[in-house]
Amino acid sequence: VDALVFCTPHFLHRQNLELGAAHRKHVLMDKPIACTLEDAQAMEEGAREAGIRFMVAENYRYMPPLRSAANLIQQGAIGSLTAVHMQTTKYQRSTGWRLSREMMGGGALIDGGIHKVAALRMVAGDPQRISAVTPTKVFPEMEGEEAVYLWATYANGMVGTINYSWAALGEPGTDPFLAIGTEGYIQFDFYGSQLELHALHGKERLHFHSDLNGLAAMHDAFLDLIIRGKPSATPPEEATGDLRFVIAAYTSVANGGTPEQLQS
C-alpha cells in the first residue's frame, strides 16, 4: 500500500491524515481539508514532517469548463474581471452525520458549497472582505445552515457572489456560473458540457466531451504527485485557503452579515 484515500466525515479528517503520516502513506483527502484552520494547519505540518504527499480532493478545480474559464480570464479574453456569480439550488435533505454542526464543521457551505468557494478563488483569487447571511430554516433537524447567500469584495472593486441552497426546488441539473469582464462575459453550467464566451470580437462556444466532473483528471493528478512529484492544483495550502474563506463567511453570518476581513 503506497497511498490512502479518505472519504470520511469532516471531523475525522485530521486523525485520518495522522494515520497516513504515522504509516508513511501518501494521502488523498476529500474536501474540506478540515473543520477548523487549526486542524488544517496541523495537517499540513504533519504531512511535511512525515515526508508524505498530501492532496485534497477538490474535483471542481479539474472540471473542463471551469479550467477553460480560468484560462480565458487569465488571458484577458473578457478584459478585466468585474464580477463572478454562482448559484446552486437543489432540494437535499441531510441525514446521519451531516445533521451535526460539529461533525460537519458547519453546514451546506463547508460541504458542497466549498466547491463554489474553490471555483471563485480559482478565477479571481482571494477577496478582501466577505459578507454572508442564511435564510429561514426549512429543515429544522439540521443543526448547520442549509443555505447561505454570500458576497465577496475585492481590492480592485470586483464582486463575487455565491448563492448556495439545499432547500430550494431548482431545475434539476442547473448550476450556473457567470464571469463578467469589461469586454465581455463567460457563462457555463457546472452540470453542462459547454462554455459560452461573449466578447468584443464575437461569440464562441466550447464543447467538452469527457471527464465533465473532473474526477479522472483529479485522480491522475494525485498519481502524478505521488509517483513523479508533480505539484497538483489542489495542494493542502489551497484547501486551507478555501476553508479560511468559509470560516470568514461563518463569522459574518454570526455577526448578522457584517463584512468580515479575510485573514491571510
PDB file of C-alpha atoms in Angstrom:
ATOM      1  CA  VAL A   1       0.000   0.000   0.000  1.00  0.00           C
ATOM      2  CA  ASP A   2       1.505   3.306  -1.120  1.00  0.00           C
ATOM      3  CA  ALA A   3      -1.391   5.704  -0.553  1.00  0.00           C
ATOM      4  CA  LEU A   4      -4.655   6.120   1.320  1.00  0.00           C
ATOM      5  CA  VAL A   5      -7.845   7.774   0.044  1.00  0.00           C
ATOM      6  CA  PHE A   6     -10.228   9.107   2.688  1.00  0.00           C
ATOM      7  CA  CYS A   7     -13.902   9.890   2.021  1.00  0.00           C
ATOM      8  CA  THR A   8     -14.966  10.340   5.621  1.00  0.00           C
ATOM      9  CA  PRO A   9     -16.971  12.820   7.740  1.00  0.00           C
ATOM     10  CA  HIS A  10     -15.206  16.151   8.049  1.00  0.00           C
ATOM     11  CA  PHE A  11     -14.457  15.913  11.765  1.00  0.00           C
ATOM     12  CA  LEU A  12     -12.335  12.801  11.162  1.00  0.00           C
ATOM     13  CA  HIS A  13     -10.005  14.335   8.581  1.00  0.00           C
ATOM     14  CA  ARG A  14      -7.215  15.345  10.928  1.00  0.00           C
ATOM     15  CA  GLN A  15      -6.955  11.914  12.529  1.00  0.00           C
ATOM     16  CA  ASN A  16      -7.190  10.325   9.063  1.00  0.00           C
ATOM     17  CA  LEU A  17      -4.159  12.347   7.933  1.00  0.00           C
ATOM     18  CA  GLU A  18      -2.319  11.496  11.140  1.00  0.00           C
ATOM     19  CA  LEU A  19      -2.959   7.799  10.458  1.00  0.00           C
ATOM     20  CA  GLY A  20      -1.458   8.109   6.988  1.00  0.00           C
ATOM     21  CA  ALA A  21       1.505  10.103   8.286  1.00  0.00           C
ATOM     22  CA  ALA A  22       2.201   7.577  11.051  1.00  0.00           C
ATOM     23  CA  HIS A  23       2.490   4.811   8.452  1.00  0.00           C
ATOM     24  CA  ARG A  24       4.280   6.974   5.845  1.00  0.00           C
ATOM     25  CA  LYS A  25       1.441   6.632   3.325  1.00  0.00           C
ATOM     26  CA  HIS A  26       0.543   9.359   0.847  1.00  0.00           C
ATOM     27  CA  VAL A  27      -2.943  10.799   1.388  1.00  0.00           C
ATOM     28  CA  LEU A  28      -5.786  11.969  -0.833  1.00  0.00           C
ATOM     29  CA  MET A  29      -8.365  13.588   1.451  1.00  0.00           C
ATOM     30  CA  ASP A  30     -11.902  14.508   0.487  1.00  0.00           C
ATOM     31  CA  LYS A  31     -12.788  18.176   0.817  1.00  0.00           C
ATOM     32  CA  PRO A  32     -12.969  20.153   3.036  1.00  0.00           C
ATOM     33  CA  ILE A  33      -9.469  19.709   4.372  1.00  0.00           C
ATOM     34  CA  ALA A  34     -10.777  20.008   7.946  1.00  0.00           C
ATOM     35  CA  CYS A  35     -13.382  21.672  10.155  1.00  0.00           C
ATOM     36  CA  THR A  36     -11.004  24.258  11.630  1.00  0.00           C
ATOM     37  CA  LEU A  37      -7.965  26.217  10.497  1.00  0.00           C
ATOM     38  CA  GLU A  38      -6.038  24.833  13.464  1.00  0.00           C
ATOM     39  CA  ASP A  39      -6.622  21.285  12.225  1.00  0.00           C
ATOM     40  CA  ALA A  40      -5.848  22.209   8.613  1.00  0.00           C
ATOM     41  CA  GLN A  41      -2.528  23.800   9.516  1.00  0.00           C
ATOM     42  CA  ALA A  42      -1.614  20.876  11.771  1.00  0.00           C
ATOM     43  CA  MET A  43      -2.363  18.507   8.885  1.00  0.00           C
ATOM     44  CA  GLU A  44      -0.131  20.457   6.501  1.00  0.00           C
ATOM     45  CA  GLU A  45       2.699  20.397   9.039  1.00  0.00           C
ATOM     46  CA  GLY A  46       2.168  16.722   9.848  1.00  0.00           C
ATOM     47  CA  ALA A  47       2.399  15.741   6.180  1.00  0.00           C
ATOM     48  CA  ARG A  48       5.616  17.746   5.733  1.00  0.00           C
ATOM     49  CA  GLU A  49       7.223  16.240   8.830  1.00  0.00           C
ATOM     50  CA  ALA A  50       6.286  12.704   7.738  1.00  0.00           C
ATOM     51  CA  GLY A  51       7.603  13.304   4.224  1.00  0.00           C
ATOM     52  CA  ILE A  52       4.362  12.192   2.575  1.00  0.00           C
ATOM     53  CA  ARG A  53       2.477  13.680  -0.380  1.00  0.00           C
ATOM     54  CA  PHE A  54      -0.834  15.214   0.671  1.00  0.00           C
ATOM     55  CA  MET A  55      -3.572  16.363  -1.699  1.00  0.00           C
ATOM     56  CA  VAL A  56      -7.178  17.420  -1.137  1.00  0.00           C
ATOM     57  CA  ALA A  57      -9.868  16.016  -3.442  1.00  0.00           C
ATOM     58  CA  GLU A  58     -11.426  19.188  -4.861  1.00  0.00           C
ATOM     59  CA  ASN A  59     -12.637  17.986  -8.262  1.00  0.00           C
ATOM     60  CA  TYR A  60     -14.095  21.360  -9.307  1.00  0.00           C
ATOM     61  CA  ARG A  61     -10.577  22.654  -9.956  1.00  0.00           C
ATOM     62  CA  TYR A  62     -10.261  19.939 -12.620  1.00  0.00           C
ATOM     63  CA  MET A  63     -13.622  20.451 -14.363  1.00  0.00           C
ATOM     64  CA  PRO A  64     -13.022  21.292 -18.049  1.00  0.00           C
ATOM     65  CA  PRO A  65     -15.426  24.291 -18.213  1.00  0.00           C
ATOM     66  CA  LEU A  66     -14.010  25.901 -15.070  1.00  0.00           C
ATOM     67  CA  ARG A  67     -10.410  25.333 -16.129  1.00  0.00           C
ATOM     68  CA  SER A  68     -11.170  26.833 -19.533  1.00  0.00           C
ATOM     69  CA  ALA A  69     -12.911  29.816 -17.938  1.00  0.00           C
ATOM     70  CA  ALA A  70      -9.936  30.426 -15.644  1.00  0.00           C
ATOM     71  CA  ASN A  71      -7.535  30.286 -18.602  1.00  0.00           C
ATOM     72  CA  LEU A  72      -9.667  32.642 -20.708  1.00  0.00           C
ATOM     73  CA  ILE A  73      -9.924  35.136 -17.852  1.00  0.00           C
ATOM     74  CA  GLN A  74      -6.168  34.982 -17.267  1.00  0.00           C
ATOM     75  CA  GLN A  75      -5.573  35.579 -20.987  1.00  0.00           C
ATOM     76  CA  GLY A  76      -7.767  38.699 -20.887  1.00  0.00           C
ATOM     77  CA  ALA A  77     -10.469  37.296 -23.171  1.00  0.00           C
ATOM     78  CA  ILE A  78     -13.164  39.348 -21.398  1.00  0.00           C
ATOM     79  CA  GLY A  79     -10.977  42.242 -20.299  1.00  0.00           C
ATOM     80  CA  SER A  80     -10.659  43.000 -16.608  1.00  0.00           C
ATOM     81  CA  LEU A  81     -12.839  40.846 -14.394  1.00  0.00           C
ATOM     82  CA  THR A  82     -15.605  42.831 -12.668  1.00  0.00           C
ATOM     83  CA  ALA A  83     -17.938  40.174 -11.237  1.00  0.00           C
ATOM     84  CA  VAL A  84     -18.372  36.428 -10.774  1.00  0.00           C
ATOM     85  CA  HIS A  85     -21.747  34.929  -9.895  1.00  0.00           C
ATOM     86  CA  MET A  86     -22.636  31.342  -8.986  1.00  0.00           C
ATOM     87  CA  GLN A  87     -25.922  29.846  -7.867  1.00  0.00           C
ATOM     88  CA  THR A  88     -26.832  26.341  -6.722  1.00  0.00           C
ATOM     89  CA  THR A  89     -30.431  25.456  -5.924  1.00  0.00           C
ATOM     90  CA  LYS A  90     -31.435  21.924  -5.036  1.00  0.00           C
ATOM     91  CA  TYR A  91     -33.624  20.090  -2.557  1.00  0.00           C
ATOM     92  CA  GLN A  92     -31.361  17.872  -0.467  1.00  0.00           C
ATOM     93  CA  ARG A  93     -32.449  16.714   2.965  1.00  0.00           C
ATOM     94  CA  SER A  94     -29.434  15.699   5.031  1.00  0.00           C
ATOM     95  CA  THR A  95     -29.171  12.570   7.168  1.00  0.00           C
ATOM     96  CA  GLY A  96     -26.675  10.999   9.553  1.00  0.00           C
ATOM     97  CA  TRP A  97     -23.553  12.941  10.476  1.00  0.00           C
ATOM     98  CA  ARG A  98     -24.479  15.796   8.129  1.00  0.00           C
ATOM     99  CA  LEU A  99     -27.168  16.816  10.624  1.00  0.00           C
ATOM    100  CA  SER A 100     -24.458  17.671  13.178  1.00  0.00           C
ATOM    101  CA  ARG A 101     -22.839  21.104  13.042  1.00  0.00           C
ATOM    102  CA  GLU A 102     -19.846  19.781  14.988  1.00  0.00           C
ATOM    103  CA  MET A 103     -19.220  16.803  12.694  1.00  0.00           C
ATOM    104  CA  MET A 104     -19.687  18.933   9.581  1.00  0.00           C
ATOM    105  CA  GLY A 105     -17.791  21.966  10.816  1.00  0.00           C
ATOM    106  CA  GLY A 106     -20.852  23.956   9.760  1.00  0.00           C
ATOM    107  CA  GLY A 107     -23.499  23.099   7.196  1.00  0.00           C
ATOM    108  CA  ALA A 108     -24.101  23.267   3.467  1.00  0.00           C
ATOM    109  CA  LEU A 109     -21.372  25.837   2.761  1.00  0.00           C
ATOM    110  CA  ILE A 110     -18.463  23.824   4.162  1.00  0.00           C
ATOM    111  CA  ASP A 111     -19.769  20.670   2.491  1.00  0.00           C
ATOM    112  CA  GLY A 112     -20.990  21.204  -1.079  1.00  0.00           C
ATOM    113  CA  GLY A 113     -20.654  24.979  -1.051  1.00  0.00           C
ATOM    114  CA  ILE A 114     -16.886  24.853  -0.640  1.00  0.00           C
ATOM    115  CA  HIS A 115     -16.734  23.681  -4.274  1.00  0.00           C
ATOM    116  CA  LYS A 116     -18.013  27.120  -5.288  1.00  0.00           C
ATOM    117  CA  VAL A 117     -15.548  28.829  -2.967  1.00  0.00           C
ATOM    118  CA  ALA A 118     -12.743  26.918  -4.702  1.00  0.00           C
ATOM    119  CA  ALA A 119     -14.131  27.961  -8.094  1.00  0.00           C
ATOM    120  CA  LEU A 120     -14.300  31.641  -7.119  1.00  0.00           C
ATOM    121  CA  ARG A 121     -10.763  31.615  -5.724  1.00  0.00           C
ATOM    122  CA  MET A 122      -9.531  29.790  -8.831  1.00  0.00           C
ATOM    123  CA  VAL A 123     -10.711  32.505 -11.227  1.00  0.00           C
ATOM    124  CA  ALA A 124     -10.469  35.599  -9.021  1.00  0.00           C
ATOM    125  CA  GLY A 125      -8.146  34.896  -6.094  1.00  0.00           C
ATOM    126  CA  ASP A 126      -8.831  35.914  -2.509  1.00  0.00           C
ATOM    127  CA  PRO A 127     -11.185  38.800  -1.712  1.00  0.00           C
ATOM    128  CA  GLN A 128     -10.633  41.459   0.922  1.00  0.00           C
ATOM    129  CA  ARG A 129     -13.972  41.048   2.680  1.00  0.00           C
ATOM    130  CA  ILE A 130     -16.784  38.518   2.830  1.00  0.00           C
ATOM    131  CA  SER A 131     -20.385  39.099   3.891  1.00  0.00           C
ATOM    132  CA  ALA A 132     -22.869  36.269   4.338  1.00  0.00           C
ATOM    133  CA  VAL A 133     -26.364  35.577   5.627  1.00  0.00           C
ATOM    134  CA  THR A 134     -28.524  32.489   5.997  1.00  0.00           C
ATOM    135  CA  PRO A 135     -32.288  32.354   5.352  1.00  0.00           C
ATOM    136  CA  THR A 136     -35.106  30.896   7.428  1.00  0.00           C
ATOM    137  CA  LYS A 137     -34.709  27.164   8.053  1.00  0.00           C
ATOM    138  CA  VAL A 138     -36.682  24.622   6.028  1.00  0.00           C
ATOM    139  CA  PHE A 139     -35.113  21.520   7.635  1.00  0.00           C
ATOM    140  CA  PRO A 140     -35.191  22.070  11.427  1.00  0.00           C
ATOM    141  CA  GLU A 141     -33.378  18.795  12.133  1.00  0.00           C
ATOM    142  CA  MET A 142     -30.184  20.128  10.527  1.00  0.00           C
ATOM    143  CA  GLU A 143     -28.009  21.999  13.041  1.00  0.00           C
ATOM    144  CA  GLY A 144     -25.872  23.768  10.452  1.00  0.00           C
ATOM    145  CA  GLU A 145     -27.082  26.038   7.677  1.00  0.00           C
ATOM    146  CA  GLU A 146     -28.935  24.505   4.744  1.00  0.00           C
ATOM    147  CA  ALA A 147     -28.431  27.607   2.608  1.00  0.00           C
ATOM    148  CA  VAL A 148     -26.134  30.618   2.503  1.00  0.00           C
ATOM    149  CA  TYR A 149     -26.008  33.783   0.431  1.00  0.00           C
ATOM    150  CA  LEU A 150     -22.641  35.484   0.350  1.00  0.00           C
ATOM    151  CA  TRP A 151     -20.818  38.218  -1.483  1.00  0.00           C
ATOM    152  CA  ALA A 152     -17.103  38.876  -1.603  1.00  0.00           C
ATOM    153  CA  THR A 153     -15.482  42.217  -2.398  1.00  0.00           C
ATOM    154  CA  TYR A 154     -12.002  42.625  -3.866  1.00  0.00           C
ATOM    155  CA  ALA A 155      -9.345  45.317  -3.631  1.00  0.00           C
ATOM    156  CA  ASN A 156      -9.845  46.230  -7.304  1.00  0.00           C
ATOM    157  CA  GLY A 157     -13.614  46.631  -6.902  1.00  0.00           C
ATOM    158  CA  MET A 158     -14.562  43.222  -8.268  1.00  0.00           C
ATOM    159  CA  VAL A 159     -17.501  41.424  -6.655  1.00  0.00           C
ATOM    160  CA  GLY A 160     -18.146  37.702  -6.297  1.00  0.00           C
ATOM    161  CA  THR A 161     -21.426  36.157  -5.181  1.00  0.00           C
ATOM    162  CA  ILE A 162     -22.325  32.609  -4.198  1.00  0.00           C
ATOM    163  CA  ASN A 163     -25.942  31.648  -3.593  1.00  0.00           C
ATOM    164  CA  TYR A 164     -25.958  28.074  -2.350  1.00  0.00           C
ATOM    165  CA  SER A 165     -29.028  26.205  -1.123  1.00  0.00           C
ATOM    166  CA  TRP A 166     -30.038  22.653  -0.275  1.00  0.00           C
ATOM    167  CA  ALA A 167     -33.588  23.829   0.476  1.00  0.00           C
ATOM    168  CA  ALA A 168     -34.778  25.166  -2.876  1.00  0.00           C
ATOM    169  CA  LEU A 169     -36.670  23.385  -5.621  1.00  0.00           C
ATOM    170  CA  GLY A 170     -34.420  24.359  -8.502  1.00  0.00           C
ATOM    171  CA  GLU A 171     -34.345  22.998 -12.016  1.00  0.00           C
ATOM    172  CA  PRO A 172     -32.602  19.591 -11.964  1.00  0.00           C
ATOM    173  CA  GLY A 173     -29.002  19.879 -13.105  1.00  0.00           C
ATOM    174  CA  THR A 174     -28.941  23.677 -13.134  1.00  0.00           C
ATOM    175  CA  ASP A 175     -25.812  25.139 -11.572  1.00  0.00           C
ATOM    176  CA  PRO A 176     -24.814  28.322 -13.435  1.00  0.00           C
ATOM    177  CA  PHE A 177     -21.508  30.194 -13.476  1.00  0.00           C
ATOM    178  CA  LEU A 178     -21.170  33.709 -14.882  1.00  0.00           C
ATOM    179  CA  ALA A 179     -17.974  35.770 -15.099  1.00  0.00           C
ATOM    180  CA  ILE A 180     -18.348  39.368 -16.284  1.00  0.00           C
ATOM    181  CA  GLY A 181     -15.493  41.486 -17.569  1.00  0.00           C
ATOM    182  CA  THR A 182     -15.018  44.931 -19.052  1.00  0.00           C
ATOM    183  CA  GLU A 183     -15.005  43.423 -22.560  1.00  0.00           C
ATOM    184  CA  GLY A 184     -17.403  40.500 -22.373  1.00  0.00           C
ATOM    185  CA  TYR A 185     -18.582  37.594 -20.277  1.00  0.00           C
ATOM    186  CA  ILE A 186     -18.225  33.831 -19.854  1.00  0.00           C
ATOM    187  CA  GLN A 187     -21.029  31.514 -18.835  1.00  0.00           C
ATOM    188  CA  PHE A 188     -21.460  27.792 -18.354  1.00  0.00           C
ATOM    189  CA  ASP A 189     -23.274  25.299 -16.176  1.00  0.00           C
ATOM    190  CA  PHE A 190     -21.322  23.091 -13.796  1.00  0.00           C
ATOM    191  CA  TYR A 191     -23.526  20.180 -14.877  1.00  0.00           C
ATOM    192  CA  GLY A 192     -23.220  21.038 -18.564  1.00  0.00           C
ATOM    193  CA  SER A 193     -20.830  20.204 -21.383  1.00  0.00           C
ATOM    194  CA  GLN A 194     -20.217  23.587 -22.979  1.00  0.00           C
ATOM    195  CA  LEU A 195     -18.970  27.094 -22.270  1.00  0.00           C
ATOM    196  CA  GLU A 196     -20.005  30.320 -23.979  1.00  0.00           C
ATOM    197  CA  LEU A 197     -17.611  33.219 -24.448  1.00  0.00           C
ATOM    198  CA  HIS A 198     -19.206  36.530 -25.408  1.00  0.00           C
ATOM    199  CA  ALA A 199     -16.507  39.069 -26.213  1.00  0.00           C
ATOM    200  CA  LEU A 200     -15.964  42.165 -28.339  1.00  0.00           C
ATOM    201  CA  HIS A 201     -14.759  40.015 -31.237  1.00  0.00           C
ATOM    202  CA  GLY A 202     -17.920  37.909 -31.172  1.00  0.00           C
ATOM    203  CA  LYS A 203     -19.338  34.777 -29.613  1.00  0.00           C
ATOM    204  CA  GLU A 204     -17.552  31.453 -29.207  1.00  0.00           C
ATOM    205  CA  ARG A 205     -18.834  28.156 -27.845  1.00  0.00           C
ATOM    206  CA  LEU A 206     -16.528  25.483 -26.434  1.00  0.00           C
ATOM    207  CA  HIS A 207     -17.706  21.879 -26.105  1.00  0.00           C
ATOM    208  CA  PHE A 208     -16.431  19.276 -23.657  1.00  0.00           C
ATOM    209  CA  HIS A 209     -16.947  15.562 -24.167  1.00  0.00           C
ATOM    210  CA  SER A 210     -15.281  13.698 -21.309  1.00  0.00           C
ATOM    211  CA  ASP A 211     -14.500  13.837 -17.592  1.00  0.00           C
ATOM    212  CA  LEU A 212     -17.037  16.614 -17.069  1.00  0.00           C
ATOM    213  CA  ASN A 213     -16.896  16.242 -13.277  1.00  0.00           C
ATOM    214  CA  GLY A 214     -13.092  16.400 -13.262  1.00  0.00           C
ATOM    215  CA  LEU A 215     -12.686  13.230 -11.204  1.00  0.00           C
ATOM    216  CA  ALA A 216     -10.440  11.387 -13.669  1.00  0.00           C
ATOM    217  CA  ALA A 217      -8.119  14.385 -14.021  1.00  0.00           C
ATOM    218  CA  MET A 218      -8.048  14.789 -10.244  1.00  0.00           C
ATOM    219  CA  HIS A 219      -7.069  11.159  -9.689  1.00  0.00           C
ATOM    220  CA  ASP A 220      -4.417  11.428 -12.418  1.00  0.00           C
ATOM    221  CA  ALA A 221      -3.051  14.498 -10.641  1.00  0.00           C
ATOM    222  CA  PHE A 222      -2.759  12.535  -7.406  1.00  0.00           C
ATOM    223  CA  LEU A 223      -0.842   9.780  -9.185  1.00  0.00           C
ATOM    224  CA  ASP A 224       1.445  12.372 -10.784  1.00  0.00           C
ATOM    225  CA  LEU A 225       2.018  13.862  -7.344  1.00  0.00           C
ATOM    226  CA  ILE A 226       2.953  10.635  -5.561  1.00  0.00           C
ATOM    227  CA  ILE A 227       4.843   8.987  -8.445  1.00  0.00           C
ATOM    228  CA  ARG A 228       6.562  11.923 -10.148  1.00  0.00           C
ATOM    229  CA  GLY A 229       6.372  14.644  -7.525  1.00  0.00           C
ATOM    230  CA  LYS A 230       4.436  16.915  -9.896  1.00  0.00           C
ATOM    231  CA  PRO A 231       2.583  19.647  -7.943  1.00  0.00           C
ATOM    232  CA  SER A 232      -1.205  19.383  -8.076  1.00  0.00           C
ATOM    233  CA  ALA A 233      -3.894  22.044  -8.494  1.00  0.00           C
ATOM    234  CA  THR A 234      -5.292  21.127  -5.078  1.00  0.00           C
ATOM    235  CA  PRO A 235      -2.445  21.139  -2.551  1.00  0.00           C
ATOM    236  CA  PRO A 236      -3.387  21.403   1.124  1.00  0.00           C
ATOM    237  CA  GLU A 237      -2.458  25.099   1.110  1.00  0.00           C
ATOM    238  CA  GLU A 238      -5.200  25.830  -1.451  1.00  0.00           C
ATOM    239  CA  ALA A 239      -7.695  23.762   0.518  1.00  0.00           C
ATOM    240  CA  THR A 240      -6.783  25.705   3.660  1.00  0.00           C
ATOM    241  CA  GLY A 241      -7.439  28.900   1.696  1.00  0.00           C
ATOM    242  CA  ASP A 242     -10.899  27.599   0.777  1.00  0.00           C
ATOM    243  CA  LEU A 243     -11.560  26.781   4.432  1.00  0.00           C
ATOM    244  CA  ARG A 244     -10.350  30.225   5.542  1.00  0.00           C
ATOM    245  CA  PHE A 245     -12.908  31.776   3.172  1.00  0.00           C
ATOM    246  CA  VAL A 246     -15.702  29.571   4.576  1.00  0.00           C
ATOM    247  CA  ILE A 247     -14.823  30.415   8.170  1.00  0.00           C
ATOM    248  CA  ALA A 248     -14.858  34.144   7.357  1.00  0.00           C
ATOM    249  CA  ALA A 249     -18.329  33.670   5.862  1.00  0.00           C
ATOM    250  CA  TYR A 250     -19.496  31.877   9.013  1.00  0.00           C
ATOM    251  CA  THR A 251     -18.133  34.705  11.159  1.00  0.00           C
ATOM    252  CA  SER A 252     -20.097  37.184   9.049  1.00  0.00           C
ATOM    253  CA  VAL A 253     -23.269  35.099   9.447  1.00  0.00           C
ATOM    254  CA  ALA A 254     -22.787  35.052  13.227  1.00  0.00           C
ATOM    255  CA  ASN A 255     -22.459  38.854  13.165  1.00  0.00           C
ATOM    256  CA  GLY A 256     -25.629  39.446  11.181  1.00  0.00           C
ATOM    257  CA  GLY A 257     -23.956  39.747   7.780  1.00  0.00           C
ATOM    258  CA  THR A 258     -21.310  42.260   8.835  1.00  0.00           C
ATOM    259  CA  PRO A 259     -18.391  42.195   6.353  1.00  0.00           C
ATOM    260  CA  GLU A 260     -15.523  40.059   7.617  1.00  0.00           C
ATOM    261  CA  GLN A 261     -11.915  40.755   6.690  1.00  0.00           C
ATOM    262  CA  LEU A 262     -10.313  37.694   5.131  1.00  0.00           C
ATOM    263  CA  GLN A 263      -7.256  36.821   7.190  1.00  0.00           C
ATOM    264  CA  SER A 264      -4.093  35.785   5.356  1.00  0.00           C
TER     265      SER A 264
END
